[in-house]
Tab-separated table of C-alpha atoms and ligand atoms in Angstrom:
chain	number	residue	atom	x	y	z
I	2	UNK	CA	107.694	198.889	161.367
I	3	UNK	CA	105.717	197.864	164.439
I	4	UNK	CA	104.601	200.771	166.591
I	5	UNK	CA	105.852	200.855	170.167
I	6	UNK	CA	102.987	200.138	172.556
I	7	UNK	CA	102.047	203.285	174.421
I	8	UNK	CA	101.385	202.794	178.151
I	9	UNK	CA	98.175	204.602	178.867
I	10	UNK	CA	97.408	205.007	182.574
I	11	UNK	CA	94.436	202.860	183.557
I	12	UNK	CA	92.121	205.091	185.511
I	13	UNK	CA	88.737	203.589	184.925
I	14	UNK	CA	87.351	202.971	188.447
I	15	UNK	CA	84.977	200.349	187.054
I	16	UNK	CA	87.905	198.255	185.898
I	17	UNK	CA	89.140	197.136	189.321
I	18	UNK	CA	91.257	194.280	188.012
I	19	UNK	CA	93.317	196.571	185.813
I	20	UNK	CA	93.702	199.201	188.518
I	21	UNK	CA	94.815	196.678	191.114
I	22	UNK	CA	97.223	195.032	188.674
I	23	UNK	CA	98.641	198.376	187.599
I	24	UNK	CA	99.352	199.312	191.215
I	25	UNK	CA	100.331	195.850	192.473
I	26	UNK	CA	97.609	195.745	195.121
I	27	UNK	CA	95.569	192.695	196.189
I	28	UNK	CA	92.025	193.079	197.514
I	29	UNK	CA	91.854	192.518	201.247
I	30	UNK	CA	89.132	190.184	202.452
I	31	UNK	CA	89.584	191.433	206.019
I	32	UNK	CA	88.668	194.933	204.846
I	33	UNK	CA	85.657	193.699	202.902
I	34	UNK	CA	87.132	194.782	199.571
I	35	UNK	CA	84.692	193.850	196.827
I	36	UNK	CA	84.945	196.558	194.231
I	37	UNK	CA	82.072	197.621	192.044
I	38	UNK	CA	82.876	196.938	188.402
I	39	UNK	CA	79.642	198.159	186.865
I	40	UNK	CA	79.027	201.855	186.105
I	41	UNK	CA	75.276	201.243	185.738
I	42	UNK	CA	75.019	200.021	189.318
I	43	UNK	CA	76.988	203.058	190.486
I	44	UNK	CA	74.622	205.376	188.627
I	45	UNK	CA	71.586	203.523	189.966
I	46	UNK	CA	72.814	204.044	193.527
I	47	UNK	CA	73.335	207.744	192.848
I	48	UNK	CA	69.790	208.006	191.482
I	49	UNK	CA	68.218	206.126	194.394
I	50	UNK	CA	70.050	208.389	196.830
I	51	UNK	CA	68.654	211.417	194.974
I	52	UNK	CA	72.102	212.921	194.671
I	53	UNK	CA	72.277	215.982	192.473
I	54	UNK	CA	74.132	219.248	191.959
I	55	UNK	CA	75.054	220.745	195.330
I	56	UNK	CA	74.554	217.531	197.355
I	57	UNK	CA	77.127	217.005	200.096
I	58	UNK	CA	78.026	213.352	200.327
I	59	UNK	CA	80.113	211.349	202.739
I	60	UNK	CA	81.266	208.133	201.120
I	61	UNK	CA	82.606	205.521	203.506
I	62	UNK	CA	84.969	203.012	201.901
I	63	UNK	CA	85.360	204.545	198.420
I	64	UNK	CA	87.843	201.833	197.443
I	65	UNK	CA	88.923	202.460	193.865
I	66	UNK	CA	86.344	205.195	193.302
I	67	UNK	CA	83.595	203.558	191.218
I	68	UNK	CA	80.848	205.200	193.256
I	69	UNK	CA	82.903	208.301	194.059
I	70	UNK	CA	83.188	209.252	190.408
I	71	UNK	CA	79.477	208.604	189.768
I	72	UNK	CA	78.558	210.792	192.752
I	73	UNK	CA	80.820	213.611	191.573
I	74	UNK	CA	79.524	213.307	188.015
I	75	UNK	CA	76.016	213.897	189.372
I	76	UNK	CA	77.245	217.237	190.750
I	77	UNK	CA	77.863	216.296	194.391
I	78	UNK	CA	80.755	217.336	196.607
I	79	UNK	CA	82.145	214.111	197.978
I	80	UNK	CA	84.169	213.487	201.096
I	81	UNK	CA	85.632	210.017	200.640
I	82	UNK	CA	86.837	208.250	203.798
I	83	UNK	CA	88.970	205.169	203.109
I	84	UNK	CA	90.715	203.051	205.726
I	85	UNK	CA	93.190	201.241	203.489
I	86	UNK	CA	96.198	203.470	202.920
I	87	UNK	CA	97.337	201.296	199.998
I	88	UNK	CA	94.233	202.355	198.071
I	89	UNK	CA	94.621	206.085	198.713
I	90	UNK	CA	97.125	206.822	195.883
I	91	UNK	CA	95.003	204.830	193.413
I	92	UNK	CA	91.851	206.604	194.489
I	93	UNK	CA	93.569	209.982	194.288
I	94	UNK	CA	94.719	209.215	190.763
I	95	UNK	CA	91.224	208.058	189.746
I	96	UNK	CA	89.515	211.211	191.040
I	97	UNK	CA	92.288	213.632	190.065
I	98	UNK	CA	90.325	214.972	187.115
I	99	UNK	CA	87.052	215.069	189.032
I	100	UNK	CA	86.093	218.276	190.814
I	101	UNK	CA	84.756	218.461	194.374
I	102	UNK	CA	86.169	215.230	195.731
I	103	UNK	CA	88.271	215.153	198.898
I	104	UNK	CA	89.958	211.935	199.941
I	105	UNK	CA	90.831	211.188	203.555
I	106	UNK	CA	92.447	208.168	205.094
I	107	UNK	CA	90.477	207.182	208.205
I	108	UNK	CA	88.448	204.566	209.997
I	109	UNK	CA	84.653	204.901	209.920
I	110	UNK	CA	84.520	203.093	213.276
I	111	UNK	CA	86.371	205.896	215.043
I	112	UNK	CA	86.285	208.912	212.704
I	113	UNK	CA	84.807	212.092	214.166
I	114	UNK	CA	81.691	212.870	212.099
I	115	UNK	CA	81.704	216.398	213.568
I	116	UNK	CA	84.380	217.130	210.951
I	117	UNK	CA	81.505	217.465	208.507
I	118	UNK	CA	80.327	221.003	209.087
I	119	UNK	CA	76.795	222.249	208.299
I	120	UNK	CA	73.618	220.306	207.948
I	121	UNK	CA	72.004	218.112	205.344
I	122	UNK	CA	74.656	215.605	204.452
I	123	UNK	CA	74.007	212.369	202.642
I	124	UNK	CA	75.931	209.182	203.212
I	125	UNK	CA	76.126	207.079	200.083
I	126	UNK	CA	78.355	204.072	200.535
I	127	UNK	CA	79.055	200.526	199.590
I	128	UNK	CA	79.929	199.570	203.146
I	129	UNK	CA	82.576	197.023	204.079
I	130	UNK	CA	80.417	194.036	205.027
I	131	UNK	CA	82.239	193.094	208.201
I	132	UNK	CA	81.696	196.453	209.926
I	133	UNK	CA	78.442	197.577	208.297
I	134	UNK	CA	76.216	197.258	211.382
I	135	UNK	CA	78.438	199.228	213.802
I	136	UNK	CA	79.038	201.864	211.104
I	137	UNK	CA	75.272	202.278	210.600
I	138	UNK	CA	74.806	202.581	214.382
I	139	UNK	CA	77.510	205.280	214.511
I	140	UNK	CA	75.972	207.179	211.599
I	141	UNK	CA	72.593	207.182	213.346
I	142	UNK	CA	73.937	208.134	216.760
I	143	UNK	CA	76.891	210.351	216.022
I	144	UNK	CA	76.188	212.029	212.690
I	145	UNK	CA	72.984	214.044	213.179
I	146	UNK	CA	73.836	216.094	210.083
I	147	UNK	CA	73.339	212.956	207.959
I	148	UNK	CA	69.743	213.305	206.800
I	149	UNK	CA	69.656	210.526	204.212
I	150	UNK	CA	71.731	207.372	203.930
I	151	UNK	CA	71.767	205.050	200.945
I	152	UNK	CA	73.874	202.105	201.959
I	153	UNK	CA	74.852	198.937	200.173
I	154	UNK	CA	75.157	196.087	202.669
I	155	UNK	CA	74.968	192.315	202.707
I	156	UNK	CA	71.331	191.355	202.061
I	157	UNK	CA	70.834	189.722	205.473
I	158	UNK	CA	72.212	192.811	207.214
I	159	UNK	CA	69.876	195.054	205.226
I	160	UNK	CA	66.882	192.896	206.123
I	161	UNK	CA	67.826	193.104	209.784
I	162	UNK	CA	68.167	196.892	209.667
I	163	UNK	CA	64.631	197.337	208.332
I	164	UNK	CA	63.000	194.373	210.155
I	165	UNK	CA	59.662	194.693	211.950
I	166	UNK	CA	58.694	193.183	215.303
I	167	UNK	CA	57.693	189.555	215.260
I	168	UNK	CA	60.286	188.419	212.758
I	169	UNK	CA	63.244	186.197	213.549
I	170	UNK	CA	65.689	188.780	212.218
I	171	UNK	CA	64.267	191.708	214.214
I	172	UNK	CA	66.986	192.737	216.651
I	173	UNK	CA	68.502	195.535	218.706
I	174	UNK	CA	69.779	197.329	215.603
I	175	UNK	CA	66.276	197.241	214.045
I	176	UNK	CA	64.959	199.092	217.117
I	177	UNK	CA	67.802	201.611	216.842
I	178	UNK	CA	67.056	202.230	213.166
I	179	UNK	CA	63.325	202.676	213.937
I	180	UNK	CA	64.164	205.243	216.635
I	181	UNK	CA	66.270	207.423	214.341
I	182	UNK	CA	64.943	206.879	210.850
I	183	UNK	CA	62.432	205.484	208.454
I	184	UNK	CA	63.958	202.649	206.496
I	185	UNK	CA	63.369	200.414	203.523
I	186	UNK	CA	65.196	198.205	201.082
I	187	UNK	CA	65.162	199.906	197.703
I	188	UNK	CA	67.099	197.437	195.594
I	189	UNK	CA	69.124	194.282	195.267
I	190	UNK	CA	72.614	193.958	193.800
I	191	UNK	CA	73.972	190.601	192.546
I	192	UNK	CA	77.509	189.359	193.312
I	193	UNK	CA	78.356	189.443	189.595
I	194	UNK	CA	78.942	193.226	189.534
I	195	UNK	CA	81.886	193.043	191.968
I	196	UNK	CA	85.545	192.158	191.735
I	197	UNK	CA	86.250	189.890	193.498
I	198	UNK	CA	82.762	188.388	193.606
I	199	UNK	CA	81.372	188.136	197.135
I	200	UNK	CA	79.584	184.936	198.173
I	201	UNK	CA	76.545	186.919	199.265
I	202	UNK	CA	73.935	189.144	197.675
I	203	UNK	CA	73.759	192.807	198.520
I	204	UNK	CA	70.865	195.094	199.345
I	205	UNK	CA	70.460	198.834	198.990
I	206	UNK	CA	68.985	200.297	202.149
I	207	UNK	CA	67.553	203.794	202.332
I	208	UNK	CA	67.464	205.441	205.756
I	209	UNK	CA	65.822	208.834	206.124
I	210	UNK	CA	66.453	210.512	209.453
I	211	UNK	CA	63.359	211.491	211.406
I	212	UNK	CA	63.210	215.157	212.423
I	213	UNK	CA	62.235	213.953	215.926
I	214	UNK	CA	62.329	210.491	217.494
I	215	UNK	CA	58.804	209.005	217.419
I	216	UNK	CA	58.879	208.116	221.143
I	217	UNK	CA	59.600	209.912	224.362
I	218	UNK	CA	62.061	208.358	226.804
I	219	UNK	CA	63.784	209.747	229.894
I	220	UNK	CA	67.172	208.402	228.745
I	221	UNK	CA	68.314	207.192	225.321
I	222	UNK	CA	71.121	205.160	226.894
I	223	UNK	CA	68.779	203.436	229.334
I	224	UNK	CA	66.362	202.623	226.514
I	225	UNK	CA	69.067	200.884	224.505
I	226	UNK	CA	70.566	199.187	227.566
I	227	UNK	CA	67.158	197.530	227.990
I	228	UNK	CA	66.920	196.680	224.293
I	229	UNK	CA	70.411	195.111	224.364
I	230	UNK	CA	69.608	193.141	227.472
I	231	UNK	CA	66.330	191.876	225.970
I	232	UNK	CA	67.915	190.750	222.701
I	233	UNK	CA	71.064	189.321	224.332
I	234	UNK	CA	68.859	186.399	225.394
I	235	UNK	CA	66.200	186.652	222.734
I	236	UNK	CA	64.856	183.147	223.228
I	237	UNK	CA	64.080	183.823	226.859
I	238	UNK	CA	60.938	185.488	228.134
I	239	UNK	CA	61.483	189.089	229.107
I	240	UNK	CA	60.905	188.356	232.789
I	241	UNK	CA	64.216	186.467	232.643
I	242	UNK	CA	66.052	188.236	229.815
I	243	UNK	CA	65.753	191.635	231.501
I	244	UNK	CA	66.986	190.556	234.944
I	245	UNK	CA	70.584	191.681	234.205
I	246	UNK	CA	69.222	195.180	233.507
I	247	UNK	CA	66.328	195.439	235.981
I	248	UNK	CA	67.063	192.906	238.740
I	249	UNK	CA	64.223	192.126	241.133
I	250	UNK	CA	62.025	194.827	239.639
I	251	UNK	CA	61.818	193.105	236.254
I	252	UNK	CA	58.343	191.651	236.487
I	253	UNK	CA	56.821	194.744	238.116
I	254	UNK	CA	58.388	197.080	235.540
I	255	UNK	CA	57.053	194.952	232.684
I	256	UNK	CA	53.543	194.842	234.138
I	257	UNK	CA	53.541	198.598	234.807
I	258	UNK	CA	54.501	199.139	231.138
I	259	UNK	CA	51.577	196.983	230.020
I	260	UNK	CA	53.857	194.228	228.692
I	261	UNK	CA	53.247	190.573	229.525
I	262	UNK	CA	56.330	189.226	231.364
I	263	UNK	CA	56.078	186.114	229.176
I	264	UNK	CA	56.740	188.092	225.966
I	265	UNK	CA	60.072	187.874	224.178
I	266	UNK	CA	62.197	190.791	222.958
I	267	UNK	CA	61.306	190.229	219.315
I	268	UNK	CA	57.606	190.925	220.021
I	269	UNK	CA	58.177	194.499	221.239
I	270	UNK	CA	57.924	197.432	218.880
I	271	UNK	CA	59.720	200.716	219.522
I	272	UNK	CA	56.755	202.178	221.435
I	273	UNK	CA	56.698	199.166	223.794
I	274	UNK	CA	60.448	199.456	224.420
I	275	UNK	CA	59.924	203.137	225.172
I	276	UNK	CA	57.044	202.316	227.563
I	277	UNK	CA	59.366	199.864	229.287
I	278	UNK	CA	62.113	202.498	229.580
I	279	UNK	CA	59.627	204.986	231.068
I	280	UNK	CA	58.323	202.395	233.495
I	281	UNK	CA	61.901	201.448	234.516
I	282	UNK	CA	62.703	205.092	235.244
I	283	UNK	CA	59.812	205.516	237.722
W	312	SAM	N1	83.026	201.826	197.270
W	312	SAM	C1	83.893	200.885	196.606
W	312	SAM	C2	83.132	200.181	195.498
W	312	SAM	O1	81.887	200.193	195.554
W	312	SAM	O2	83.766	199.639	194.619
W	312	SAM	C3	84.510	199.880	197.572
W	312	SAM	C4	83.537	199.154	198.453
W	312	SAM	S1	84.262	197.828	199.403
W	312	SAM	C5	82.822	196.850	199.670
W	312	SAM	C6	84.493	198.522	201.019
W	312	SAM	C7	85.586	199.562	201.151
W	312	SAM	O3	85.616	200.003	202.516
W	312	SAM	C8	86.992	199.069	200.849
W	312	SAM	O4	87.634	200.012	200.036
W	312	SAM	C9	87.681	198.999	202.218
W	312	SAM	O5	89.075	199.215	202.176
W	312	SAM	C10	86.976	200.108	202.948
W	312	SAM	N2	86.949	199.966	204.429
W	312	SAM	C11	86.981	198.828	205.151
W	312	SAM	N3	86.866	199.097	206.474
W	312	SAM	C12	86.746	200.452	206.565
W	312	SAM	C13	86.593	201.345	207.662
W	312	SAM	N4	86.535	200.887	208.929
W	312	SAM	N5	86.531	202.683	207.426
W	312	SAM	C14	86.585	203.154	206.131
W	312	SAM	N6	86.721	202.351	205.062
W	312	SAM	C15	86.798	201.019	205.267
């Protein structure tokens, strides 16, 4: 006699297709849902982030839990913040047997990072591609307790985060990263390890928060207002690009900071932007 087929719950977070099918959920492109289907990549990320027993980790966008489980298996306590409420029951089922994981439904673009008490948090996340840059900016500016961040982002975004002056991809966010952290790309991840497969390659970016900013400025907000103004018209010389921020004083402020008015925003390193901010404040 044929045996009746037992229905075993599918809880392997690295089998996204089965999990989604089981729960009748379709990946949302708008939410950047490309789920990791490779446990080795998850473990590699954990290793690169230097997560170990006792680490406190914020994971933004845990999805179906592929990385969450790997982080917890390494001994970390994980706070998993997921926007998509349809994924929450699946994620809760996946991590139900895993200690030290809390799941919260919330939006990383508005969530209050002060909810994470104490110091020395890590953020280890495969970020939703469409909001990666503003999420990184928020982590740098609003989560001072986050000392190390290992973030998977679209390759081009990663290159922009770590870019140096003089390159075409150096932009306002590169200056912001340089102010708060040291940064480097520590790995590449091919589209083949995701379900569904994204059209782009991914990069692993490591950001380590500086104990102190490397430059002195009278006002952080004024510094980044100048940076934004400069890069908003990056093809223009600074003597024109900075007029919205500095008005008639533009040329004099540039000269007083030791910067040629004919330079463009992409030529200025963090120290030059800081010199400009100091000169503008005089
Ligand atoms: N970490 C999972 C993995 O590696 O398989 C999923 C990564 S997927 C690229 C991005 C995840 O971020 C999705 O689960 C998506 O629903 C979630 N997400 C999108 N926007 C978000 C936001 N603003 N705040 C928190 N999570 C978000």
